[in-house]
C-alpha positions as a printed Julia matrix, in Angstrom:
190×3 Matrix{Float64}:
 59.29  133.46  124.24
 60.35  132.59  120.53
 57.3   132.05  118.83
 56.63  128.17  118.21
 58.43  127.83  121.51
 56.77  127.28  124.79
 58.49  128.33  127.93
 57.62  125.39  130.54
 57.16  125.84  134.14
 54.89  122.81  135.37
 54.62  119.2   134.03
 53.28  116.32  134.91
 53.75  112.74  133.2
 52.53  109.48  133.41
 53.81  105.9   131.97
 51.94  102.46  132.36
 53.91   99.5   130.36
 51.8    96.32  130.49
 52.86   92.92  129.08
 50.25   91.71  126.43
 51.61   88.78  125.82
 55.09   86.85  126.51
 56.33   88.71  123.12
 54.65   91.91  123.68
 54.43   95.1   125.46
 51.66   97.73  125.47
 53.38  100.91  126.31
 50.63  104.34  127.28
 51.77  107.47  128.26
 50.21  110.96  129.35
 52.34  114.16  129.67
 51.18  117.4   130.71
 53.23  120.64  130.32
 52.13  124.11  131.72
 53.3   127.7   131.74
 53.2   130.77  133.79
 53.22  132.84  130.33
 51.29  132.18  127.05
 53.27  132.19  123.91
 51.74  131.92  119.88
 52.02  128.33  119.01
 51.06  127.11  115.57
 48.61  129.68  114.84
 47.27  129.66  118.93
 47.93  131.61  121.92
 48.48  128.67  124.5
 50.47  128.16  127.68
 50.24  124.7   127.73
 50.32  121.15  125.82
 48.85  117.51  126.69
 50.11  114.96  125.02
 48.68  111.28  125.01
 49.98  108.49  122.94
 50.67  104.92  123.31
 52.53  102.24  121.17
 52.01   98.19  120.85
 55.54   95.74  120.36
 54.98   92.66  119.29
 57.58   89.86  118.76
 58.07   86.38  118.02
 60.48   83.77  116.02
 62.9    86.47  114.62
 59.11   88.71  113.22
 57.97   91.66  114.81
 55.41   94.5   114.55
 55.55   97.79  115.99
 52.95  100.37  115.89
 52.22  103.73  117.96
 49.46  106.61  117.89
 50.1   109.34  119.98
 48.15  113.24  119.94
 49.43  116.87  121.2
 46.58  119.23  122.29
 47.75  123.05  122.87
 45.9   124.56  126.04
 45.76  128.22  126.92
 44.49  127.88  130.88
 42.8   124.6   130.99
 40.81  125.26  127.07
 42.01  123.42  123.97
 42.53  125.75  121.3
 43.97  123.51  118.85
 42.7   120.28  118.54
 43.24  118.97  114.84
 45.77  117.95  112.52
 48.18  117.47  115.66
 48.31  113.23  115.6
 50.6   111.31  114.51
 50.86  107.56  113.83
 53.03  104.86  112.53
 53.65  101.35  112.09
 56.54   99.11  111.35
 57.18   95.17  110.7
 60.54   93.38  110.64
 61.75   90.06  110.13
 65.26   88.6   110.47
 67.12   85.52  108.87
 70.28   84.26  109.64
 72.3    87.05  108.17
 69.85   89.33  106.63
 66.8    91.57  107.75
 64.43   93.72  106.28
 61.91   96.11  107.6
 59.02   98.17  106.05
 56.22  100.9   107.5
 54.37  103.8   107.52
 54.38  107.01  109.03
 51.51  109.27  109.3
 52.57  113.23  111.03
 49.96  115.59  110.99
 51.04  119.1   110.28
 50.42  120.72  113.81
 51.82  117.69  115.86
 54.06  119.42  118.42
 54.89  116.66  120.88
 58.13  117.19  122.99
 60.55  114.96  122.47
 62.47  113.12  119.02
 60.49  111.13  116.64
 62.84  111.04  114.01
 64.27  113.39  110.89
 64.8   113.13  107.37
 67.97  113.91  106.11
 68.88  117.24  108.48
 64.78  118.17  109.3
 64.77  116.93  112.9
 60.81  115.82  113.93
 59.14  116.49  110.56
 55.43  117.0   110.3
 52.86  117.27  107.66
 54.4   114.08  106.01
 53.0   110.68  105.08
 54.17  107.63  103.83
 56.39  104.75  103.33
 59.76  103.23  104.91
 61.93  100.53  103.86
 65.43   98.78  105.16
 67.09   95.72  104.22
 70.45   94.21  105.7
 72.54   91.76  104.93
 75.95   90.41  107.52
 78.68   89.79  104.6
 80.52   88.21  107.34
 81.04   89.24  111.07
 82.03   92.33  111.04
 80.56   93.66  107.61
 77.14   94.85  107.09
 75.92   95.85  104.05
 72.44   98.2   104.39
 70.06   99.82  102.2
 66.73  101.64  102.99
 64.34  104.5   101.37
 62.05  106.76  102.71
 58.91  107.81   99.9
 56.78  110.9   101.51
 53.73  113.49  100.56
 52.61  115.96  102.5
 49.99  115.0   104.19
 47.24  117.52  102.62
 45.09  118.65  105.12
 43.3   122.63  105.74
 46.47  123.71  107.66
 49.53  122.01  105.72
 52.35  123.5   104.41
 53.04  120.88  102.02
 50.39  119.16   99.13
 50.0   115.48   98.48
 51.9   116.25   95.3
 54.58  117.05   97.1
 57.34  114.69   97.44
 59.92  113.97   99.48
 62.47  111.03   99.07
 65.6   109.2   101.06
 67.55  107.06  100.04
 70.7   105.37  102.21
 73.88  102.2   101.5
 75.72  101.9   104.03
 78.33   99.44  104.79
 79.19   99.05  108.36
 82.51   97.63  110.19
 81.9    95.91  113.73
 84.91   94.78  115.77
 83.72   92.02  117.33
 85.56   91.58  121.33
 86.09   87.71  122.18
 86.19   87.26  126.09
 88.55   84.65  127.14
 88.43   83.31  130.52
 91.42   81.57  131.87
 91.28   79.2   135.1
């Protein structure tokens, strides 16, 4: 196997979505992922990973909140061997007008998080990790089919014994966009 790859063989997942309110979901999840080989995995041997995370939507009169925790432990049989720095966390609130928007959060991933799966990139780094910090986007609908869009991402590293990156370490997006949207009219004749 590459290393920082692990060849899977077994898994096993898990997904309960419960309503919290009329506005609201709670959303918990457990996924287990075995193999028949062990391979070095940020700084382990392990032949396995458990992941267990959950996230909270909330919602009402054009505000919401969004927020999510979720934790990969690397296994070799059925030990941990890497239990630390490897969480990540995040949280996000929105609110919409009539023709504008604007969201801001925070992101917390811990240098050794190794979920499976996409939880976002900066720039071309698809699923960074050892990063903290802020997000920010703002719309506004010119007219029907023009959108006008900025947003900023402001990052550290997160700083902890096994990071790559410092706290003085900085890493910043910055996006304007202007999007075109056909609308599509139906027309129904009788």
């Amino acid at each position: 196997a590459t290393p920082g790859l692990l060849p899977v063989d077994q898994s096993l997942g898990a997904n309960l979505n419960i309503p919290v309110t009329q506005a609201g979901t709670l959303n918990l999840a457990y996924l287990w992922l075995s193999s028949d080989t062990s391979s070095p995995v940020n700084s382990a041997s392990a032949n396995g990973v458990r992941v267990l995370g959950g996230d909270l939507k909330l919602s009402h009169s054009k505000m919401g909140i969004e927020g999510g925790y979720s934790k990969s432990d690397l296994v070799s049989n059925d030990k941990v061997v890497l239990q630390r720095d490897n969480e990540a966390y995040w949280v996000t609130v929105n609110k919409d007008w009539n023709k504008a928007g604007a969201k801001a959060g925070y992101r917390y991933i811990a240098p050794q998080f190794g979920a499976p799966g996409d939880w976002g990139r900066i720039g071309i780094w698809w699923n960074p990790t050892d990063i903290k910090g802020f997000t920010t986007d703002v719309h506004y609908d010119i007219n029907q089919i023009l959108r006008l869009s900025a947003g900023g991402e402001f990052y550290s590293g997160v700083g902890a014994p096994t990071s790559t990156l410092s706290q003085d370490d900085k890493i910043q997006r910055y996006q304007v966009g202007l999007t075109y949207s056909k609308q599509k009219f139906d027309v129904t004749m009788g």
